[in-house]
Amino acid sequence: MPLSKYRPALAATALGLVTALTALPAAAQFQKPEDAIKYRQSAMFLMNNHLGRIFAMVNGRVPFDANAAQVNADIVATVSRLQFAGFIEGSDKGNTRAKAEVWSEPDKFRAAAQKSQDDIVKLSAAAKTGNQDQIKAAAGAAGQSCKACHDAYQKPL
């Protein structure tokens, strides 16, 4: 079924995410480290889900839909800015796969996070073109920078 039927609902969701982003300084004040862990894990879950939809399209596992690619890329671009607020002091313990290097190498971690965010912004821009080849190239770069960050800063399952 074409995504255009659901565009108003997806636009409302995206608007809600942007609103949440605007309120990020207040949201970053977590009551407990466990809340920060859940927050960042939830953001990463959303990113993985929406990036997966783009990868499925550009790799031919599902039919390509330029509108769906753009909607998903926009959601990923917004959520990519949210997740890193959850890496607060004290959130290195508990139900987390974050490596100690997140806190012992904060400049390197921030650089890796920024690289991922920059590549996701490029993915969002490529998605606006509707060109499947451009989206595929940008998705590949975003996937690589996300993987590099996970390889360096996330414990394996």
XYZ file of N, CA and C in Angstrom:
471
model
N 0.856 -1.172 0.000
C 0.000 0.000 0.000
C 0.899 1.232 0.000
N 0.600 2.232 -0.811
C 1.436 3.433 -0.885
C 1.500 4.159 0.452
N 2.671 4.671 0.729
C 2.885 5.393 1.976
C 2.156 6.732 1.993
N 1.807 7.250 0.816
C 1.176 8.568 0.757
C -0.112 8.622 1.574
N -0.798 7.501 1.704
C -2.015 7.449 2.506
C -1.712 7.768 3.969
N -0.511 7.408 4.416
C -0.123 7.588 5.812
C 0.728 8.828 6.043
N 0.957 9.592 5.008
C 1.844 10.755 5.117
C 1.414 11.729 6.210
N 0.124 12.068 6.365
C -0.246 12.998 7.449
C 0.146 12.470 8.829
N -0.068 11.183 9.063
C 0.292 10.616 10.366
C 1.801 10.618 10.553
N 2.541 10.301 9.492
C 4.001 10.297 9.594
C 4.528 11.718 9.786
N 3.893 12.669 9.123
C 4.309 14.065 9.306
C 4.060 14.507 10.742
N 2.945 14.082 11.304
C 2.649 14.432 12.700
C 3.669 13.802 13.633
N 4.060 12.563 13.338
C 5.071 11.888 14.143
C 6.405 12.630 14.052
N 6.773 12.993 12.837
C 8.026 13.728 12.653
C 7.981 15.066 13.377
N 6.844 15.737 13.312
C 6.698 17.012 14.014
C 6.847 16.810 15.517
N 6.277 15.724 16.018
C 6.424 15.408 17.437
C 7.872 15.180 17.812
N 8.609 14.508 16.925
C 10.022 14.271 17.186
C 10.805 15.585 17.182
N 10.478 16.456 16.253
C 11.148 17.757 16.207
C 10.830 18.546 17.470
N 9.596 18.477 17.919
C 9.218 19.150 19.161
C 10.017 18.590 20.326
N 10.159 17.282 20.347
C 10.952 16.656 21.410
C 12.397 17.127 21.340
N 12.908 17.275 20.134
C 14.276 17.749 19.960
C 14.421 19.163 20.510
N 13.436 19.988 20.276
C 13.464 21.360 20.774
C 13.512 21.380 22.298
N 12.860 20.401 22.911
C 12.820 20.321 24.370
C 13.981 19.505 24.927
N 14.950 19.172 24.085
C 16.051 18.307 24.495
C 16.770 18.764 25.754
N 17.089 20.037 25.947
C 17.784 20.402 27.179
C 17.015 19.978 28.430
N 15.713 20.120 28.413
C 14.914 19.691 29.568
C 14.868 18.174 29.650
N 14.745 17.497 28.500
C 14.662 16.038 28.489
C 15.982 15.400 28.908
N 17.075 16.127 28.723
C 18.388 15.572 29.056
C 18.613 15.484 30.563
N 17.732 16.018 31.345
C 17.861 16.002 32.801
C 17.168 14.746 33.340
N 17.835 13.623 33.217
C 17.252 12.349 33.626
C 17.251 12.215 35.138
N 16.199 11.619 35.671
C 16.085 11.403 37.110
C 17.077 10.363 37.600
N 17.267 9.313 36.789
C 18.165 8.218 37.170
C 18.987 7.818 35.955
N 20.184 7.285 36.174
C 20.973 6.802 35.039
C 20.220 5.761 34.212
N 19.383 4.950 34.856
C 18.621 3.930 34.132
C 17.680 4.577 33.107
N 17.166 5.753 33.449
C 16.296 6.471 32.516
C 17.068 6.904 31.278
N 18.295 7.354 31.468
C 19.138 7.762 30.349
C 19.460 6.573 29.453
N 19.725 5.427 30.076
C 20.019 4.213 29.298
C 18.810 3.833 28.450
N 17.632 3.816 29.051
C 16.404 3.473 28.313
C 16.161 4.474 27.179
N 16.395 5.740 27.448
C 16.192 6.788 26.457
C 17.074 6.547 25.239
N 18.369 6.353 25.458
C 19.269 6.176 24.317
C 19.008 4.861 23.606
N 18.649 3.803 24.350
C 18.337 2.530 23.704
C 17.067 2.655 22.857
N 16.105 3.403 23.334
C 14.874 3.617 22.565
C 15.167 4.389 21.281
N 15.991 5.415 21.376
C 16.353 6.187 20.187
C 17.095 5.304 19.188
N 18.003 4.481 19.670
C 18.747 3.596 18.758
C 17.829 2.546 18.131
N 16.846 2.073 18.890
C 15.876 1.135 18.344
C 15.127 1.782 17.173
N 14.676 3.018 17.369
C 13.974 3.728 16.298
C 14.872 3.937 15.087
N 16.108 4.347 15.326
C 17.036 4.553 14.211
C 17.244 3.267 13.438
N 17.483 2.176 14.146
C 17.707 0.890 13.489
C 16.494 0.495 12.656
N 15.319 0.690 13.199
C 14.091 0.331 12.496
C 13.937 1.139 11.210
N 14.112 2.437 11.295
C 13.896 3.291 10.123
C 15.043 3.206 9.116
N 16.267 3.025 9.585
C 17.373 2.777 8.645
C 17.159 1.444 7.936
N 16.680 0.454 8.677
C 16.406 -0.856 8.084
C 15.403 -0.776 6.952
N 14.412 0.087 7.068
C 13.422 0.271 6.005
C 14.080 0.846 4.753
N 14.991 1.792 4.965
C 15.703 2.380 3.823
C 16.602 1.336 3.175
N 17.359 0.606 3.985
C 18.247 -0.420 3.434
C 17.464 -1.484 2.677
N 16.298 -1.856 3.189
C 15.480 -2.859 2.502
C 15.090 -2.366 1.106
N 14.783 -1.080 0.986
C 14.407 -0.521 -0.319
C 15.600 -0.447 -1.267
N 16.700 0.114 -0.794
C 17.828 0.339 -1.711
C 18.539 -0.958 -2.063
N 18.345 -2.000 -1.256
C 18.943 -3.297 -1.558
C 17.976 -4.242 -2.265
N 16.796 -3.741 -2.623
C 15.857 -4.512 -3.420
C 15.048 -5.560 -2.675
N 15.063 -5.526 -1.359
C 14.273 -6.510 -0.603
C 12.796 -6.133 -0.558
N 12.505 -4.850 -0.717
C 11.129 -4.358 -0.841
C 11.133 -3.331 -1.980
N 9.979 -3.087 -2.580
C 9.934 -2.102 -3.675
C 10.388 -0.717 -3.197
N 11.116 -0.037 -4.058
C 11.584 1.306 -3.735
C 10.414 2.271 -3.759
N 10.333 3.114 -2.750
C 9.311 4.152 -2.634
C 10.035 5.412 -2.162
N 10.218 6.356 -3.071
C 10.983 7.567 -2.762
C 10.381 8.333 -1.590
N 9.063 8.395 -1.517
C 8.404 9.106 -0.424
C 8.696 8.414 0.906
N 8.605 7.097 0.931
C 8.887 6.351 2.161
C 10.348 6.528 2.566
N 11.243 6.538 1.588
C 12.665 6.738 1.891
C 12.880 8.095 2.543
N 12.223 9.116 2.012
C 12.383 10.458 2.573
C 11.811 10.543 3.984
N 10.632 10.000 4.191
C 10.011 10.036 5.519
C 10.906 9.333 6.530
N 11.404 8.142 6.173
C 12.258 7.389 7.092
C 13.586 8.095 7.332
N 14.165 8.674 6.295
C 15.440 9.391 6.458
C 15.261 10.614 7.352
N 14.138 11.300 7.218
C 13.883 12.467 8.069
C 13.734 12.049 9.534
N 13.061 10.937 9.773
C 12.923 10.441 11.145
C 14.294 10.079 11.704
N 15.098 9.389 10.919
C 16.444 9.010 11.366
C 17.273 10.251 11.667
N 17.165 11.275 10.828
C 17.939 12.502 11.052
C 17.557 13.157 12.376
N 16.289 13.163 12.690
C 15.844 13.755 13.952
C 16.300 12.909 15.134
N 16.049 11.618 15.077
C 16.365 10.741 16.205
C 17.877 10.649 16.428
N 18.659 10.782 15.366
C 20.116 10.690 15.524
C 20.654 11.775 16.445
N 19.944 12.888 16.544
C 20.369 13.971 17.432
C 19.926 13.740 18.872
N 18.975 12.856 19.076
C 18.446 12.628 20.408
C 19.245 11.623 21.221
N 19.685 10.561 20.595
C 20.248 9.430 21.331
C 21.450 9.778 22.198
N 22.271 10.691 21.766
C 23.514 10.952 22.483
C 23.303 11.722 23.785
N 22.116 12.315 23.971
C 21.802 12.972 25.237
C 21.727 11.963 26.379
N 21.538 10.693 26.053
C 21.406 9.653 27.071
C 22.724 9.111 27.595
N 23.829 9.603 27.113
C 25.133 9.136 27.597
C 25.621 10.074 28.702
N 24.958 9.991 29.835
C 25.292 10.867 30.956
C 26.175 10.125 31.957
N 26.790 10.884 32.829
C 27.599 10.300 33.890
C 26.726 9.362 34.726
N 27.277 8.192 35.022
C 26.565 7.207 35.811
C 25.764 6.218 34.980
N 25.606 6.492 33.684
C 24.834 5.579 32.838
C 25.718 4.532 32.173
N 26.905 4.353 32.742
C 27.814 3.319 32.243
C 27.596 1.989 32.960
N 26.732 1.980 33.936
C 26.441 0.772 34.719
C 24.984 0.389 34.492
N 24.699 -0.894 34.652
C 23.320 -1.346 34.505
C 23.113 -2.050 33.184
N 21.895 -1.981 32.672
C 21.507 -2.679 31.456
C 21.957 -1.891 30.225
N 23.256 -1.906 29.989
C 23.818 -1.155 28.865
C 24.905 -1.974 28.179
N 25.009 -1.749 26.890
C 26.084 -2.368 26.112
C 27.187 -1.349 25.804
N 27.064 -0.158 26.338
C 28.067 0.876 26.103
C 29.382 0.460 26.757
N 30.460 0.607 25.990
C 31.797 0.310 26.515
C 32.282 1.465 27.384
N 33.236 1.174 28.237
C 33.820 2.189 29.116
C 34.466 3.329 28.323
N 34.880 3.046 27.095
C 35.531 4.059 26.264
C 34.614 5.248 25.947
N 33.305 5.059 26.028
C 32.386 6.186 25.823
C 32.747 7.308 26.796
N 33.073 6.924 28.025
C 33.365 7.907 29.066
C 34.866 8.172 29.208
N 35.706 7.197 28.895
C 37.150 7.413 29.034
C 37.749 8.115 27.817
N 37.063 8.072 26.681
C 37.513 8.731 25.450
C 36.381 9.623 24.908
N 35.918 10.575 25.701
C 34.731 11.340 25.287
C 34.917 12.115 23.980
N 36.105 12.646 23.730
C 36.319 13.401 22.492
C 36.230 12.490 21.276
N 36.819 11.303 21.377
C 36.745 10.339 20.273
C 35.307 9.861 20.075
N 34.603 9.624 21.187
C 33.214 9.196 21.094
C 32.372 10.276 20.426
N 32.532 11.529 20.848
C 31.766 12.634 20.250
C 32.096 12.774 18.758
N 33.357 12.557 18.397
C 33.736 12.651 16.982
C 33.062 11.545 16.170
N 33.039 10.341 16.710
C 32.371 9.227 16.016
C 30.871 9.484 15.903
N 30.289 9.998 16.974
C 28.862 10.324 16.961
C 28.581 11.420 15.933
N 29.426 12.421 15.877
C 29.241 13.517 14.926
C 29.358 13.021 13.493
N 30.307 12.124 13.236
C 30.470 11.547 11.896
C 29.184 10.831 11.483
N 28.619 10.048 12.391
C 27.361 9.354 12.098
C 26.255 10.357 11.800
N 26.144 11.370 12.643
C 25.096 12.374 12.433
C 25.282 13.117 11.112
N 26.522 13.449 10.775
C 26.789 14.135 9.507
C 26.379 13.266 8.320
N 26.701 11.977 8.384
C 26.339 11.071 7.297
C 24.828 10.874 7.217
N 24.154 10.911 8.336
C 22.698 10.788 8.338
C 22.054 12.043 7.741
N 22.627 13.206 8.001
C 22.134 14.441 7.367
C 22.280 14.330 5.849
N 23.388 13.767 5.396
C 23.597 13.568 3.955
C 22.579 12.570 3.401
N 22.252 11.544 4.174
C 21.229 10.585 3.762
C 19.883 11.289 3.614
N 19.556 12.125 4.562
C 18.291 12.861 4.496
C 18.256 13.755 3.251
N 19.364 14.401 2.947
C 19.435 15.253 1.749
C 19.297 14.408 0.483
N 19.949 13.266 0.453
C 19.844 12.380 -0.710
C 18.416 11.882 -0.879
N 17.755 11.586 0.233
C 16.379 11.090 0.162
C 15.447 12.142 -0.436
N 15.748 13.393 -0.212
C 14.916 14.469 -0.766
C 15.001 14.516 -2.295
N 16.061 13.966 -2.877
C 16.189 13.943 -4.336
C 15.287 12.879 -4.951
N 14.963 11.844 -4.170
C 14.169 10.737 -4.702
C 14.968 9.792 -5.574
N 16.264 10.043 -5.737
C 17.108 9.229 -6.595
C 17.627 8.020 -5.815
N 17.216 6.833 -6.247
C 17.554 5.609 -5.525
C 19.064 5.397 -5.415
N 19.810 5.693 -6.461
C 21.263 5.502 -6.413
C 21.919 6.434 -5.399
N 21.468 7.693 -5.357
C 22.021 8.635 -4.380
C 21.657 8.214 -2.959
N 20.435 7.754 -2.784
C 19.999 7.307 -1.462
C 20.806 6.088 -1.039
N 21.022 5.166 -1.968
C 21.785 3.953 -1.648
C 23.213 4.307 -1.226
N 23.847 5.200 -1.950
C 25.221 5.594 -1.606
C 25.261 6.261 -0.228
N 24.327 7.173 0.009
C 24.304 7.872 1.292
C 23.952 6.923 2.433
N 23.047 5.979 2.187
C 22.691 4.992 3.212
C 23.891 4.116 3.548
N 24.665 3.764 2.534
C 25.870 2.961 2.774
C 26.864 3.700 3.657
N 27.067 4.975 3.378
C 27.995 5.774 4.190
C 27.479 5.920 5.614
N 26.171 6.169 5.764
C 25.595 6.294 7.108
C 25.717 4.976 7.866
N 25.438 3.887 7.182
C 25.559 2.568 7.814
C 26.979 2.286 8.269
N 27.953 2.673 7.464
C 29.354 2.448 7.822
C 29.767 3.275 9.035
N 29.338 4.527 9.091
C 29.734 5.352 10.241
C 29.011 4.901 11.506
N 27.762 4.461 11.380
C 27.056 3.909 12.546
C 27.767 2.648 13.033
N 28.127 1.781 12.086
C 28.818 0.531 12.438
C 30.164 0.819 13.100
N 30.896 1.781 12.584
C 32.200 2.123 13.159
C 32.049 2.573 14.606
N 31.034 3.374 14.871
C 30.787 3.843 16.239
C 30.402 2.664 17.137
N 29.528 1.803 16.644
C 29.122 0.631 17.430
C 30.308 -0.300 17.677
N 31.122 -0.509 16.661
C 32.291 -1.385 16.828
C 33.229 -0.852 17.910
N 33.387 0.448 17.944
C 34.321 1.058 18.905
C 33.722 1.229 20.288
N 32.412 1.448 20.384
C 31.836 1.876 21.657
C 30.666 1.028 22.181
N 30.412 -0.099 21.527
C 29.314 -0.952 21.983
C 29.825 -2.375 22.185
N 29.487 -2.938 23.342
C 29.850 -4.322 23.621
C 29.033 -5.240 22.736
N 29.647 -6.330 22.254
C 28.888 -7.276 21.428
C 27.831 -8.002 22.260
N 26.825 -8.502 21.584
C 25.774 -9.277 22.274
C 26.335 -10.536 22.877
